[in-house]
Each structure stands twice: as structure tokens, then as C-alpha cells.
CSV table of C-alpha atoms in Angstrom, one decimal:
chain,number,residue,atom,x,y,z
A,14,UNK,CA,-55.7,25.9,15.8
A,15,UNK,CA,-52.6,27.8,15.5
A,16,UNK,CA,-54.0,30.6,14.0
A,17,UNK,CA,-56.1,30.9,17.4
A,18,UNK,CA,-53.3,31.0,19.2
A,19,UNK,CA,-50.8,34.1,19.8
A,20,UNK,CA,-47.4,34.1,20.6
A,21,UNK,CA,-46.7,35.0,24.3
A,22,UNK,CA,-42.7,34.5,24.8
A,23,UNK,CA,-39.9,33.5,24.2
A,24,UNK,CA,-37.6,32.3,21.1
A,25,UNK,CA,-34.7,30.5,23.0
A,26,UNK,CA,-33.0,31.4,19.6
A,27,UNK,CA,-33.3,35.0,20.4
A,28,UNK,CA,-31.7,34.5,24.0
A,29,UNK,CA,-29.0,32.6,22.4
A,30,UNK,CA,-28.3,35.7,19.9
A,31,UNK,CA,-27.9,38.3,23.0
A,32,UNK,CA,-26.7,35.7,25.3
A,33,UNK,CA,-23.8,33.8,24.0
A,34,UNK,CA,-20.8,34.9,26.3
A,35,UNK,CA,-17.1,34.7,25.1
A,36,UNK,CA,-16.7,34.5,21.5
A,37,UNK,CA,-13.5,32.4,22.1
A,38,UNK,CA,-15.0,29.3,22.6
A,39,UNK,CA,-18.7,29.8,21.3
A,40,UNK,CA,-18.2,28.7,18.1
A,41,UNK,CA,-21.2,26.9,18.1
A,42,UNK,CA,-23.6,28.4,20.4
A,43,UNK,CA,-27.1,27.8,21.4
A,44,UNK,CA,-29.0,27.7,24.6
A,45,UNK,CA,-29.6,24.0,25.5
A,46,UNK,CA,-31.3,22.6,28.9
A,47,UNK,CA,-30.8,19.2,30.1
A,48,UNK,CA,-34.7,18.5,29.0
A,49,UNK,CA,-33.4,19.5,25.7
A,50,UNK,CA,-30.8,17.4,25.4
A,51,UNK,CA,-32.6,14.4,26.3
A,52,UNK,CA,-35.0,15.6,24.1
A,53,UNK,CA,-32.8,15.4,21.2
A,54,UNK,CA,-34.4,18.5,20.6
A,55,UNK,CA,-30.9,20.7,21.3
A,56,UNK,CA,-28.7,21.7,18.7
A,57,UNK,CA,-25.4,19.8,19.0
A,58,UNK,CA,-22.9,21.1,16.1
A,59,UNK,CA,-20.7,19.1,14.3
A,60,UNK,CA,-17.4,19.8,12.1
A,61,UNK,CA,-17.8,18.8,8.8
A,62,UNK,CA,-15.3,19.8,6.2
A,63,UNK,CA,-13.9,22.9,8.5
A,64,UNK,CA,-17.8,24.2,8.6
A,65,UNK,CA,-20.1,24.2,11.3
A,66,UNK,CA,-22.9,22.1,10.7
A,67,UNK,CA,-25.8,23.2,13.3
A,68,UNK,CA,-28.8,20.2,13.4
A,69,UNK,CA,-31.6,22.1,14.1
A,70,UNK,CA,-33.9,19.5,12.0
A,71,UNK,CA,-34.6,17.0,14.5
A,72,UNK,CA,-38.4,16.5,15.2
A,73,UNK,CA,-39.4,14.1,17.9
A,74,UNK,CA,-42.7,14.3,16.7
A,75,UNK,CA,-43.9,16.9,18.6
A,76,UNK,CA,-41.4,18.3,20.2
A,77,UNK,CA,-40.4,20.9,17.9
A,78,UNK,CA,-37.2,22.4,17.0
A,79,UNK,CA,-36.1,25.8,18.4
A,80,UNK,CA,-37.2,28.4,15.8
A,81,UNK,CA,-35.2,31.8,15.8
A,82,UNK,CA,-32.4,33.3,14.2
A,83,UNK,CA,-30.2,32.1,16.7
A,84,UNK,CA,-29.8,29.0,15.1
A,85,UNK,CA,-27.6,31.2,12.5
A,86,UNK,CA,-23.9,30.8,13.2
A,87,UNK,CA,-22.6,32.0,10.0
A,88,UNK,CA,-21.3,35.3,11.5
A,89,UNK,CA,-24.5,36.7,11.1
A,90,UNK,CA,-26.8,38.6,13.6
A,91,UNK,CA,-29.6,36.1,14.1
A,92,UNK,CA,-33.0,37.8,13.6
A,93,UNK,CA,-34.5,36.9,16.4
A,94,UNK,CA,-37.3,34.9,14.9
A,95,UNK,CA,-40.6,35.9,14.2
A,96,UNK,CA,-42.9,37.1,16.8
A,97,UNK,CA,-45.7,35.1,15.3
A,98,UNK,CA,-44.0,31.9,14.9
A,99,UNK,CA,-44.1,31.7,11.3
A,100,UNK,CA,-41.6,30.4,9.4
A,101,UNK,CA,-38.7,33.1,8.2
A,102,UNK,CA,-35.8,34.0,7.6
A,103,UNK,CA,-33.0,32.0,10.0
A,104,UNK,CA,-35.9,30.2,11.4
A,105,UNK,CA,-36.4,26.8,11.9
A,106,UNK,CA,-39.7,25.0,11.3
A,107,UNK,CA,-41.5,24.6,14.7
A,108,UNK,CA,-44.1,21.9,13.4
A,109,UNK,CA,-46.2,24.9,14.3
A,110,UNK,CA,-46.8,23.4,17.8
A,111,UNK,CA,-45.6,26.7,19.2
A,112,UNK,CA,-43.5,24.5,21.3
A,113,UNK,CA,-39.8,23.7,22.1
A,114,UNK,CA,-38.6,27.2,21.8
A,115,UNK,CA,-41.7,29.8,21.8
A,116,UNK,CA,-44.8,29.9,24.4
A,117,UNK,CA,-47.7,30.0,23.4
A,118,UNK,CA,-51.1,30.5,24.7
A,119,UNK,CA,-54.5,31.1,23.3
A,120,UNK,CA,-55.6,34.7,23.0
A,121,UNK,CA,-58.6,34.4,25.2
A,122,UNK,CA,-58.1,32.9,28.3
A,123,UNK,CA,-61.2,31.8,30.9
A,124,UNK,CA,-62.1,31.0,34.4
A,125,UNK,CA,-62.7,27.3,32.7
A,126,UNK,CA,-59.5,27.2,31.2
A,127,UNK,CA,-57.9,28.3,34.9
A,128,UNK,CA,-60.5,25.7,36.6
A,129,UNK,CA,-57.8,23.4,37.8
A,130,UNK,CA,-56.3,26.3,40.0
A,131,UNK,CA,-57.7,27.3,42.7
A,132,UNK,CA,-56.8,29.8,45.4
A,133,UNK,CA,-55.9,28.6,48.6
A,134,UNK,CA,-58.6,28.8,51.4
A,135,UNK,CA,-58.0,31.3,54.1
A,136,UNK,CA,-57.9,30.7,57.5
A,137,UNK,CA,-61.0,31.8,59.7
A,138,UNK,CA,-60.7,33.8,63.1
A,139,UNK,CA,-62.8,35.0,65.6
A,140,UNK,CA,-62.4,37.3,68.6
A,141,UNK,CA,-63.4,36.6,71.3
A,142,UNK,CA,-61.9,32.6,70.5
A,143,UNK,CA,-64.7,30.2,69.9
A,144,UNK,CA,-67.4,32.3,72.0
A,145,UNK,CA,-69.2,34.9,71.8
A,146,UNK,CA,-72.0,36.9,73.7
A,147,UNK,CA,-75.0,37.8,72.2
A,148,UNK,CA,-76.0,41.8,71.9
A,149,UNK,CA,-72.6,42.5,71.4
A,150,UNK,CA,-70.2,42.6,68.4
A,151,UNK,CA,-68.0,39.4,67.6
A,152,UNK,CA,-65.2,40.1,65.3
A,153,UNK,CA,-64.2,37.4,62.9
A,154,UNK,CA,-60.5,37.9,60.8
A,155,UNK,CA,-60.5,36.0,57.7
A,156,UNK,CA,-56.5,35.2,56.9
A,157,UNK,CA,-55.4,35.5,53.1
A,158,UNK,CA,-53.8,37.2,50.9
A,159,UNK,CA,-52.5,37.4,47.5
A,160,UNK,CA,-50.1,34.8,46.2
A,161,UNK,CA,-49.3,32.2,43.3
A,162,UNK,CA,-49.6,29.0,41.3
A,163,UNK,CA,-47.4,27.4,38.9
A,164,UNK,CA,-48.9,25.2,36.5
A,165,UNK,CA,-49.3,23.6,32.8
A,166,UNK,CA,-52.1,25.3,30.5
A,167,UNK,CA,-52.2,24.0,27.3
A,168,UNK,CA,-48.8,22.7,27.4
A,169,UNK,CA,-47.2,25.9,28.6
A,170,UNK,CA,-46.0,27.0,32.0
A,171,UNK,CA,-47.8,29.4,33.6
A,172,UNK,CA,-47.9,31.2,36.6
A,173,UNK,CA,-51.8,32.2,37.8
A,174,UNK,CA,-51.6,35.1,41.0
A,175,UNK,CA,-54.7,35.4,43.1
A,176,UNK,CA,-55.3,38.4,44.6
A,177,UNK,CA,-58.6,38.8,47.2
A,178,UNK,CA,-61.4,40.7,46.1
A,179,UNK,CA,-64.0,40.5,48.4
A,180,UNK,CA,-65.3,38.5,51.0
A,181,UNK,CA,-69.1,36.5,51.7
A,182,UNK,CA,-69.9,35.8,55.0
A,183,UNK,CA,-72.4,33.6,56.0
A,184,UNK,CA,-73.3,34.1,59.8
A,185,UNK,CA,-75.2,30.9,60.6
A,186,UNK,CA,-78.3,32.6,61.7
A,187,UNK,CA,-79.5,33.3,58.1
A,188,UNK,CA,-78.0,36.2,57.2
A,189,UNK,CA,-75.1,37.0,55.3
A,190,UNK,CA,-72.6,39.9,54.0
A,191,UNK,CA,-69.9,41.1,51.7
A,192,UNK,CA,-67.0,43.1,53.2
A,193,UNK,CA,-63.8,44.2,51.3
A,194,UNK,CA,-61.5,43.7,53.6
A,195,UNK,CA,-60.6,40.5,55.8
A,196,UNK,CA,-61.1,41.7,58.9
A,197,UNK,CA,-58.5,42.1,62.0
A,198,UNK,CA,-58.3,42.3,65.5
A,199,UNK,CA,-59.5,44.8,67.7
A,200,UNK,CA,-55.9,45.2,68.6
A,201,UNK,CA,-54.7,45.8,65.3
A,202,UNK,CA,-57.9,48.0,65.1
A,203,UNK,CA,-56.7,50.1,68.0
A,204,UNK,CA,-60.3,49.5,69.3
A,205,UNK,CA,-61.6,47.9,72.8
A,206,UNK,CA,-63.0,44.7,72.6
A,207,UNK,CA,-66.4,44.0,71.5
A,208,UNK,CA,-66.4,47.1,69.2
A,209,UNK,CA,-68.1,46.8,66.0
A,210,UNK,CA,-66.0,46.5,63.3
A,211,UNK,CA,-66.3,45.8,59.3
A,212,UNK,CA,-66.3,42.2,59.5
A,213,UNK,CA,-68.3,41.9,63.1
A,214,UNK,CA,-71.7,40.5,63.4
A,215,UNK,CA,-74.1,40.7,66.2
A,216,UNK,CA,-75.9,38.1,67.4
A,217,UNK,CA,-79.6,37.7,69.0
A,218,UNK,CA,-79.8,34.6,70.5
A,219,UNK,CA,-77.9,32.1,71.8
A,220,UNK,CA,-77.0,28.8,70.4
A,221,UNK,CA,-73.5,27.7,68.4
A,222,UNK,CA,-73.2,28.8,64.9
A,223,UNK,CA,-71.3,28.2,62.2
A,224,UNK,CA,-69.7,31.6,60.5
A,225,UNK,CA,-68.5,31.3,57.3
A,226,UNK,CA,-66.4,33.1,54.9
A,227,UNK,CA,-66.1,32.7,51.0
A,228,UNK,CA,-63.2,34.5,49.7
A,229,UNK,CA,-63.7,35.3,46.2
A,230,UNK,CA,-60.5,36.0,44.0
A,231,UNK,CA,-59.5,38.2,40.7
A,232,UNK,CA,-57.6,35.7,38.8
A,233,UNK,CA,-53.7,36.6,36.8
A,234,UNK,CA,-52.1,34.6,34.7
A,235,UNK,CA,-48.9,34.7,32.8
A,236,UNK,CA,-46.4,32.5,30.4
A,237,UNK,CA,-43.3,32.2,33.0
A,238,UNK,CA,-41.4,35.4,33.1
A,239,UNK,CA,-44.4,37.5,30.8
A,240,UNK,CA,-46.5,40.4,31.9
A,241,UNK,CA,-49.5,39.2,33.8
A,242,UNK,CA,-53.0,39.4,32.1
A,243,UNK,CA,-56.0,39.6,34.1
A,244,UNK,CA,-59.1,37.6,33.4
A,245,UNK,CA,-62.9,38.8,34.0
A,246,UNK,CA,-64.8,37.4,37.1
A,247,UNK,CA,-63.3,35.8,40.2
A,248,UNK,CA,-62.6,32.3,41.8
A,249,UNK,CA,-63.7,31.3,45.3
A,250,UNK,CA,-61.3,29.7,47.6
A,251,UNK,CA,-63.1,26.6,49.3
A,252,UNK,CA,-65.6,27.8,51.9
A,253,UNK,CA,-64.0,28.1,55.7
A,254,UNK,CA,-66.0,27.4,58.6
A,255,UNK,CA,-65.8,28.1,62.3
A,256,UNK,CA,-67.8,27.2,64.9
A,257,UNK,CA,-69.0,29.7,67.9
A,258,UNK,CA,-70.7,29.7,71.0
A,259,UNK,CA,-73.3,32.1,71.4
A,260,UNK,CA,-74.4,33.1,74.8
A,261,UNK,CA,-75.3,35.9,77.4
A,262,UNK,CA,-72.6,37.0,80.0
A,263,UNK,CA,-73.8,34.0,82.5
A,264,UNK,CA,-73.6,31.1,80.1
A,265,UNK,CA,-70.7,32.1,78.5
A,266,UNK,CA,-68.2,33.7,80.8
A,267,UNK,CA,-69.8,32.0,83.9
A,268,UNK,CA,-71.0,28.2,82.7
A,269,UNK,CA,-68.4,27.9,79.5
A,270,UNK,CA,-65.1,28.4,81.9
A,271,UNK,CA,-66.5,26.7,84.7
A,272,UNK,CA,-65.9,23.6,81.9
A,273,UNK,CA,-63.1,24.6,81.0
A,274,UNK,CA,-61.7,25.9,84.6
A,275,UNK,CA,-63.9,24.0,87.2
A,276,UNK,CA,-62.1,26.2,89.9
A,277,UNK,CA,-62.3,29.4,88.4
A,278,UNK,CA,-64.4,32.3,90.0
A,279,UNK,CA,-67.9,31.9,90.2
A,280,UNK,CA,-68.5,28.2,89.7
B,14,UNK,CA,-29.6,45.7,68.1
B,15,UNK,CA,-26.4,48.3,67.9
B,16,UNK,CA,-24.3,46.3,70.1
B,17,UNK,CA,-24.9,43.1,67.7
B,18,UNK,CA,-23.8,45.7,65.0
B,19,UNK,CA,-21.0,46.8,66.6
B,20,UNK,CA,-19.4,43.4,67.7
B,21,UNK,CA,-19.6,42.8,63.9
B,22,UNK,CA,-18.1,45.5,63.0
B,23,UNK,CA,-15.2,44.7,65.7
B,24,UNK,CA,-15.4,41.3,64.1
B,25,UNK,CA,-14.9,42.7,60.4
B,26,UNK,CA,-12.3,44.7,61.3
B,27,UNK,CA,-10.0,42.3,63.1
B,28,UNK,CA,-11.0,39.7,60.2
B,29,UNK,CA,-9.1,42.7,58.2
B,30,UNK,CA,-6.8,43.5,60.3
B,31,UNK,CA,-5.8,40.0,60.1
B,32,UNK,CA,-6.4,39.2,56.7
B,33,UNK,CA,-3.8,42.3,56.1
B,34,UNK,CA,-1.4,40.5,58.2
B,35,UNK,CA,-1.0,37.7,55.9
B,36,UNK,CA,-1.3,40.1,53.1
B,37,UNK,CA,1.8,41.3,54.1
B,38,UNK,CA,3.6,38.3,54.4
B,39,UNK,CA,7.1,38.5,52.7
B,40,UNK,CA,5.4,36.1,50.0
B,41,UNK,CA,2.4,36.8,49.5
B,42,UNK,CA,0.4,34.4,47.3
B,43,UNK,CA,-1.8,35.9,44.8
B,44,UNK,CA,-5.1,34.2,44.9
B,45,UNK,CA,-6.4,33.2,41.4
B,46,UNK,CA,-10.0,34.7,42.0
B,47,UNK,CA,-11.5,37.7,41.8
B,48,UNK,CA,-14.3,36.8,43.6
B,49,UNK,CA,-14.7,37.0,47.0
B,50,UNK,CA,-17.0,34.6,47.7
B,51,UNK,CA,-15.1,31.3,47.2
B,52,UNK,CA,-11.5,31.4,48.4
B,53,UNK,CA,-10.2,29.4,45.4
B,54,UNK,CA,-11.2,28.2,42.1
B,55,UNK,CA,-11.7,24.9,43.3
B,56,UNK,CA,-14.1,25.9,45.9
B,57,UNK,CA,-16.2,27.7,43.2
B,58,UNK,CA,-16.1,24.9,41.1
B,59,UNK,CA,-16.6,22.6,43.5
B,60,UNK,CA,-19.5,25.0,44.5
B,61,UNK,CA,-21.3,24.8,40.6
B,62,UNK,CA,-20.7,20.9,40.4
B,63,UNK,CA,-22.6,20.7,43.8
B,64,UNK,CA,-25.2,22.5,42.3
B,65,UNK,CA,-25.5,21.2,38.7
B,66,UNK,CA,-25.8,17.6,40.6
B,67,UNK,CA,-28.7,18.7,42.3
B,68,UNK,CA,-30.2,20.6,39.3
B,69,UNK,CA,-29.9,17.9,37.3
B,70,UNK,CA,-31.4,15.7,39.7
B,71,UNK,CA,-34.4,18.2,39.7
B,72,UNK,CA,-34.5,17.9,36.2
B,73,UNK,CA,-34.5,14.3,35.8
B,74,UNK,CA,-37.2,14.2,38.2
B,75,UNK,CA,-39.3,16.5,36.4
B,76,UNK,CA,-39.1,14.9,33.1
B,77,UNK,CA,-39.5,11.7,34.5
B,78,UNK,CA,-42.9,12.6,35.6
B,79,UNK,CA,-43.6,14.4,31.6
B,80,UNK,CA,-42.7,17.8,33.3
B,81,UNK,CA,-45.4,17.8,35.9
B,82,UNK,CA,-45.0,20.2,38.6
B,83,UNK,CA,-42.0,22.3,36.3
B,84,UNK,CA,-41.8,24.5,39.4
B,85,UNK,CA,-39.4,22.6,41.2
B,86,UNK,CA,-36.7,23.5,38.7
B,87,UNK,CA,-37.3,27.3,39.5
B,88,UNK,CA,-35.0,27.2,42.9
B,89,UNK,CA,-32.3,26.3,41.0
B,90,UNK,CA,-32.1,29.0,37.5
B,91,UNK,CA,-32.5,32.7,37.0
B,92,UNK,CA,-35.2,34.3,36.1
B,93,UNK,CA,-34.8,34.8,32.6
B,94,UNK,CA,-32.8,31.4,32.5
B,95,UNK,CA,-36.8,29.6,33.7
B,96,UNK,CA,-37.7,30.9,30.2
B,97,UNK,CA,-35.3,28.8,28.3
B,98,UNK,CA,-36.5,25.6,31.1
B,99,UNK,CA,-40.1,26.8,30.8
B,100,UNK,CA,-39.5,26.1,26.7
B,101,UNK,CA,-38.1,22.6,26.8
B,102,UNK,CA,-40.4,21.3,29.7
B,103,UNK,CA,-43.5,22.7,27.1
B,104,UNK,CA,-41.6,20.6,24.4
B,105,UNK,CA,-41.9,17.7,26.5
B,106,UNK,CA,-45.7,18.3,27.8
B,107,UNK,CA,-46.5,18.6,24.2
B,108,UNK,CA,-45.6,15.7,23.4
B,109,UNK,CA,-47.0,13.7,25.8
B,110,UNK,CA,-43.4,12.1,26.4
B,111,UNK,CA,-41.8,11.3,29.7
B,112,UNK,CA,-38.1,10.1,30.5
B,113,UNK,CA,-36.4,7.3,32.5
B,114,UNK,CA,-32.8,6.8,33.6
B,115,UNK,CA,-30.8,9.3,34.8
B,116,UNK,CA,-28.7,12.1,33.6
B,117,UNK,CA,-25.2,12.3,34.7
B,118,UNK,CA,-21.8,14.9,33.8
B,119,UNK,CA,-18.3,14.8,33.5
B,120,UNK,CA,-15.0,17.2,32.4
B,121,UNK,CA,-16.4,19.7,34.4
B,122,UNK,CA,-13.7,22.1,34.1
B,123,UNK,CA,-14.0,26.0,34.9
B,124,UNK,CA,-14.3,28.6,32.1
B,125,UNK,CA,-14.7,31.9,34.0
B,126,UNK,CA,-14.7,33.2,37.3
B,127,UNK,CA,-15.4,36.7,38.3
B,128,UNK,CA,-17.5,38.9,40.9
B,129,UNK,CA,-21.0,37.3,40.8
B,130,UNK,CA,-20.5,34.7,38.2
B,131,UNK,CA,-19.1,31.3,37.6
B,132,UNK,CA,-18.8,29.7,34.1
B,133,UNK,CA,-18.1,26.1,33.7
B,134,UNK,CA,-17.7,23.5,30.5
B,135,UNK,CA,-18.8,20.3,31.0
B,136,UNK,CA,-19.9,17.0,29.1
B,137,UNK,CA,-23.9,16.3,30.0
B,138,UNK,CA,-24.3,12.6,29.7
B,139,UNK,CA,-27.5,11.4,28.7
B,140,UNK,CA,-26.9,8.2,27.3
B,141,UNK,CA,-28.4,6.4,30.3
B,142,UNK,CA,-31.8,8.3,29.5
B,143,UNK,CA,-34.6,7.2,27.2
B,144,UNK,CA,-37.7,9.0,26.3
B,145,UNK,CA,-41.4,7.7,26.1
B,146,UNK,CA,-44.1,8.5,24.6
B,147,UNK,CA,-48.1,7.8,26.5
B,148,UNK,CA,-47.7,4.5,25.3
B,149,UNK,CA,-44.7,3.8,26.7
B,150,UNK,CA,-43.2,2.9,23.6
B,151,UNK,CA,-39.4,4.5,23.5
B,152,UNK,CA,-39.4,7.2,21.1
B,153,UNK,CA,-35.3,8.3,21.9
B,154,UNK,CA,-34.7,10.1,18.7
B,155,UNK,CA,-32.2,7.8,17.2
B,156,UNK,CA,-29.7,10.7,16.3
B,157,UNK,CA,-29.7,11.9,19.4
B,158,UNK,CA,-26.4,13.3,20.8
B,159,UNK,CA,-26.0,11.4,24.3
B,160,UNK,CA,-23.3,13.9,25.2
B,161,UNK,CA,-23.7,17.0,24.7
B,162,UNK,CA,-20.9,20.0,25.3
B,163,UNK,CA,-22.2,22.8,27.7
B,164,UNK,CA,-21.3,26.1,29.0
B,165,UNK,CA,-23.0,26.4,32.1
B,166,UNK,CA,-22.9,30.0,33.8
B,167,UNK,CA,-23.9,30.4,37.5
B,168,UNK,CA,-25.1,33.4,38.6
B,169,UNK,CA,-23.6,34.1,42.2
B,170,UNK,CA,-25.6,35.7,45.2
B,171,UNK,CA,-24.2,36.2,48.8
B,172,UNK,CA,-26.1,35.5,52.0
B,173,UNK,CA,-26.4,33.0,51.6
B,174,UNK,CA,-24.3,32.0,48.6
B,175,UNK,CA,-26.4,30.8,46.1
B,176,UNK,CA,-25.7,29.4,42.3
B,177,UNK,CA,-28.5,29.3,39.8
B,178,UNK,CA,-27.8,28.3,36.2
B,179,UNK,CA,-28.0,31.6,33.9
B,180,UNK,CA,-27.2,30.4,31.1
B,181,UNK,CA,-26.2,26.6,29.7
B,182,UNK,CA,-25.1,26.4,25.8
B,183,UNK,CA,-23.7,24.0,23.6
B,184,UNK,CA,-20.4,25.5,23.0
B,185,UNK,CA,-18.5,23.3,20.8
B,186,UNK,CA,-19.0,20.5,18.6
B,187,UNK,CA,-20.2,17.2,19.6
B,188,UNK,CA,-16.6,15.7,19.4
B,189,UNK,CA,-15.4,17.6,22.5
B,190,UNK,CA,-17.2,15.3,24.5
């Protein structure tokens, strides 16, 4: 079990070796958090016969102890600790549950590990809004981009990015596509409306579809403050739908916003 | 956009102009800071008690539910400081353990002050906290140290001024507390 497992971060030992500020009053230094003192996991020293006495043995049956050097406050430069999480020199025994003071992580990370994340849906679009007319191109803008999780995987805080990879449409009329990019506006385009664009469809007949888009994800993770590492495949955000009105130039611009606008030209 | 940037300049300058005025006030008072932030040491400590309170709020909250959602301790430490957190709240998912009660501190006094950082000793309190296992069962290590002595350092940004903890060590024997 530990042997599978590789160590990712951080000895808090280590920080408290390049960390500990003004030598006047750290005596006794080592990096504690509030979690850690209630814990019981921190080091509290205590006098004892003009020595420092640091208590680095508590276990709480789990918890772990902080293994590094940095334990060491004999005058000493602590070591650091061992990358590994081994035992050492100046270290303190972990349990070997790779907890309280190092992050680990198993070497090979999956999609299944990752399967309680999952990206954020985007938001679906379409010019024109809700309608459009058959023969000519409706431009649909799906709304995402990359951005972050924080979560617990096995036992360790990690951070999972999602950044979008591609995008499925599924027009409503049986056929469907893959485009790279989201979409935008004909405006942002710099094109006139109903101009064919990388994520417009045309359609042939009229009737009110539902359009919609899959956005499939490459998947990051990280132990908090780590380089990322990327995993192979992607993850779909939950499928967004939208709902259009598909009809020629009378039923549409005539009929639609004479329901709409009862006194409006034409009706 | 320009006009907005000049009245603030007009602004900064007359906040000078004055601020040199009493400057040169037959006794002029040196102020005990170097930073600029805070006008006093009082303010800035006042400032980092405000903000340990909340933090340790945060904190309570988070172990109380066995370090679910960890995130909501991030707002309030550095960077590299979320590294030490990260450690202890993995300790406590471990484990399986959760907490109850409520943290609290006392002696906060000020260590340190300079450009961009605050340093404070305190006594963290955590007598009125136990911790659980799954079972519920209370599994408070019996040599626990209920009060624990800590250098807390707040890193300092402007606009707007925000502490986070950078760094929080035991810095003296348990007796200090």
C-alpha cells in the first residue's frame, strides 16, 4: 500500500527548517495549525532540566506525527526529511500513513479515481434567441471555460483544473458534430447575421428542436500547491440543452412576434 | 478616465501636503510603525486578531465537519502556508476523526511589524475542543496540549488590505501559555 504510493509534497518539517523567523524567541519552533493542535498532533516543547524536550511521538492513531528534520532543535540544520517518507535521520515515524506532515498520492491516477469531480456544465446560446429560420445558418455559443475544483482524494487535498477540449453537438434533427471551439456571436465574429459559422447548423424543416452540446474536458490534478499532472482521456460536463423554433421567414418573424407583439407589423 | 486620475492625484497630494503639515509640527510624534498600512500598532494588531477570529472560526468549521470542503480555509492563508493546512486537514481525513467545541485565543500580543507583515504571539486555546473518531467515540489524545504558544505571521496586501496567516509556530514551551 505504501510502497504504491509516491510522495507528492510537502514535509511541514522542512518548512519549519527554512521558515522559523527570529531566532530570539524560536527556541522551540515548528509549524503548527490550529487542526494540529487540536489534533494533538503539533509539537508543543517543554523545559525539562534546562533542555528542550520536543514531543513529536504522539500518534492519534492515524493521524501521524510530522516527519522531517525540522523536528531537530539541537542547533542542528534539520535535513529536511526524506523524500520518500521513510524513516531517517531527524525524522519522525509517520505510521507510514503518508499523513500529518507529507502528501501523498498514488502514482497512477484515473478518471475513476477523479469520478466525484466533475466539470461544470456550460451554458448554451443561440443566435438568433430561441428561433431560428430554416435554410439559413443558426449560430449556437456554448459558454465555458477552464477553471477548478478543490477536493479530498485519498485523504489528500487536491486541486483538479478542467480545461475544454472539444465540444459534441447534437442538433435535434439526427445529426450531430464536434467543433473545437465554443462558438460566439456573429458580433464577436465580425460577421452579419445568419452567417455560417464553426458551431452553426442549418436546418431543413421546421419544427422546435432541441440542440445540444456535450463539452468534454482534459482533466489536471494536483496535491495543493504541486505541479499539475495531467491524466489520459477527458470528462463530460452534464449535457446542456436548448430549445429552438424552427421556421420559414412567415412563421417565424411574422406568426412568432405576432405572439409575442400582437400589434407589431404585419399581424 | 484622466480626470478621475487627476482629481486623485490632487487628492494625494493635498493628503501630503497635509500630512507634511503635521509633520512639521513643533513636536512631532514618531509613529511606532513602519508600515503604512495601519496607523498604529494597535490598529495592526487589532487588524490580525480580527482575522485569526475569523480563521479560526473557518477552521473549527472545517474540522468539525472531518475536513470536508478544506477549501474554505484557502481565503484566509498564503499560498505556501495552504501546504502546512492542506497537511493537518489530511491528518484529520485519515483518520476518519471529526471535532466539536470551539477553539478560542488569548495574550495576543504583537511580535513584529514591518512593510507587508505582521507577527503576533498568542495562546490558541483548545481545551474546549474534543476530537472523534466515525464512531463517535472521543479519541482527544490524553496528552494533548490544550494551549498551545503560537507565532502567527500575517502576510499584508493593500487594496484592499488583507491578512492571511503565513506562517503559525509553536514558539516557546508549553508553560508560556
Amino acid at each position: 500500500m505504501v510502497k504504491s504510493r509516491f510522495l507528492l509534497a510537502v514535509l511541514v518539517g522542512f518548512l519549519v527548517v527554512i521558515g522559523v523567523g527570529s531566532p530570539a524567541y524560536a527556541a522551540v519552533a515548528n509549524a503548527c495549525t490550529p487542526i494540529e493542535v487540536k489534533l494533538g498532533t503539533c509539537s508543543v516543547g517543554s523545559i525539562e532540566n534546562g533542555e528542550a524536550v520536543i514531543r513529536g511521538d504522539q500518534n492519534n492513531g492515524g493521524g501521524g506525527g510530522n516527519n522531517g528534520g525540522g523536528n531537530n532543535n539541537d542547533g542542528g540544520s534539520g535535513d529536511g526529511g526524506n523524500s520518500d517518507g521513510s524513516d531517517g535521520p531527524g525524522g519522525i515515524d509517520t505510521g507510514m500513513m503518508c499523513t500529518g506532515g507529507a502528501i501523498c498520492l498514488p502514482d497512477l491516477v484515473t478518471l475513476n479515481d477523479l469520478a466525484r469531480f466533475r466539470p461544470n456544465a456550460p451554458s448554451l446560446s443561440m443566435e438568433p434567441d430561441g428561433w431560428l429560420l430554416i435554410g439559413l445558418p443558426a449560430n449556437f455559443i456554448a459558454d465555458t471555460s477552464r477553471h477548478m475544483q478543490t477536493g479530498i482524494l485519498f485523504d489528500v487535498p487536491i486541486e483538479v483544473r478542467f480545461t475544454p477540449a472539444s465540444y459534441n453537438w447534437s442538433w435535434g434533427d439526427g445529426t450531430t458534430s464536434r467543433t473545437s471551439v465554443p462558438g460566439a456571436t456573429w458580433a464577436e465574429l465580425g460577421l452579419p447575421e445568419f452567417s455560417p459559422t464553426p458551431t452553426s447548423h442549418v436546418f431543413a424543416e421546421t419544427g422546435v428542436y432541441s440542440v445540444t452540446v456535450t463539452v468534454a474536458f482534459t482533466v489536471e490534478y494536483r496535491a495543493v500547491g504541486r505541479a499539475w499532472m495531467s491524466i489520459d482521456g477527458t470528462l463530460s460536463a452534464p449535457a446542456v440543452t436548448i430549445a429552438a423554433l424552427a421556421g420559414d421567414a412567415k412563421t417565424v418573424l411574422v406568426d412568432k412576434e405576432c405572439n409575442r407583439n400582437p400589434n407589431g407589423p404585419g399581424c | 478616465m484622466l480626470r478621475r486620475t487627476f482629481a486623485t492625484t490632487v487628492a494625494l497630494f493635498v493628503g501630503a501636503a497635509l500630512v507634511a503639515c503635521t509633520a512639521a509640527a513643533p513636536k512631532p510624534t514618531p509613529t511606532p510603525t513602519s508600515t503604512t498600512v495601519f496607523a498604529s500598532e494597535e490598529e495592526a494588531l487589532a487588524a490580525a486578531t480580527d482575522t485569526y477570529a475569523k480563521y479560526l472560526a473557518i477552521s473549527d468549521a472545517v474540522s468539525a465537519d472531518g475536513g470536508r470542503e478544506p477549501e474554505r480555509i484557502r481565503p484566509y492563508v498564503t499560498e505556501a502556508f495552504w501546504l502546512t493546512e492542506a497537511a493537518g486537514i489530511g491528518g484529520l481525513v485519515s483518520a476518519g476523526y471529526r471535532t466539536t467545541g470551539s477553539s478560542s485565543f488569548d495574550q495576543t500580543t504583537m511580535a513584529n511589524l514591518e512593510e507587508g507583515a505582521i507577527t503576533v504571539q498568542l495562546c490558541l486555546d483548545v481545551s474546549q475542543v474534543r476530537v472523534l473518531d466515525s464512531g463517535g467515540a472521543d479519541v482527544t489524545p490524553d496528552d494533548r496540549v490544550d494551549r498551545a504558544p503560537l507565532e502567527v505571521e500575517f502576510e499584508v496586501s493593500v487594496n484592499p488590505v488583507t491578512l492571511s496567516i503565513a506562517k503559525s509556530d509553536v514558539w516557546s514551551n508549553q508553560d508560556s501559555c
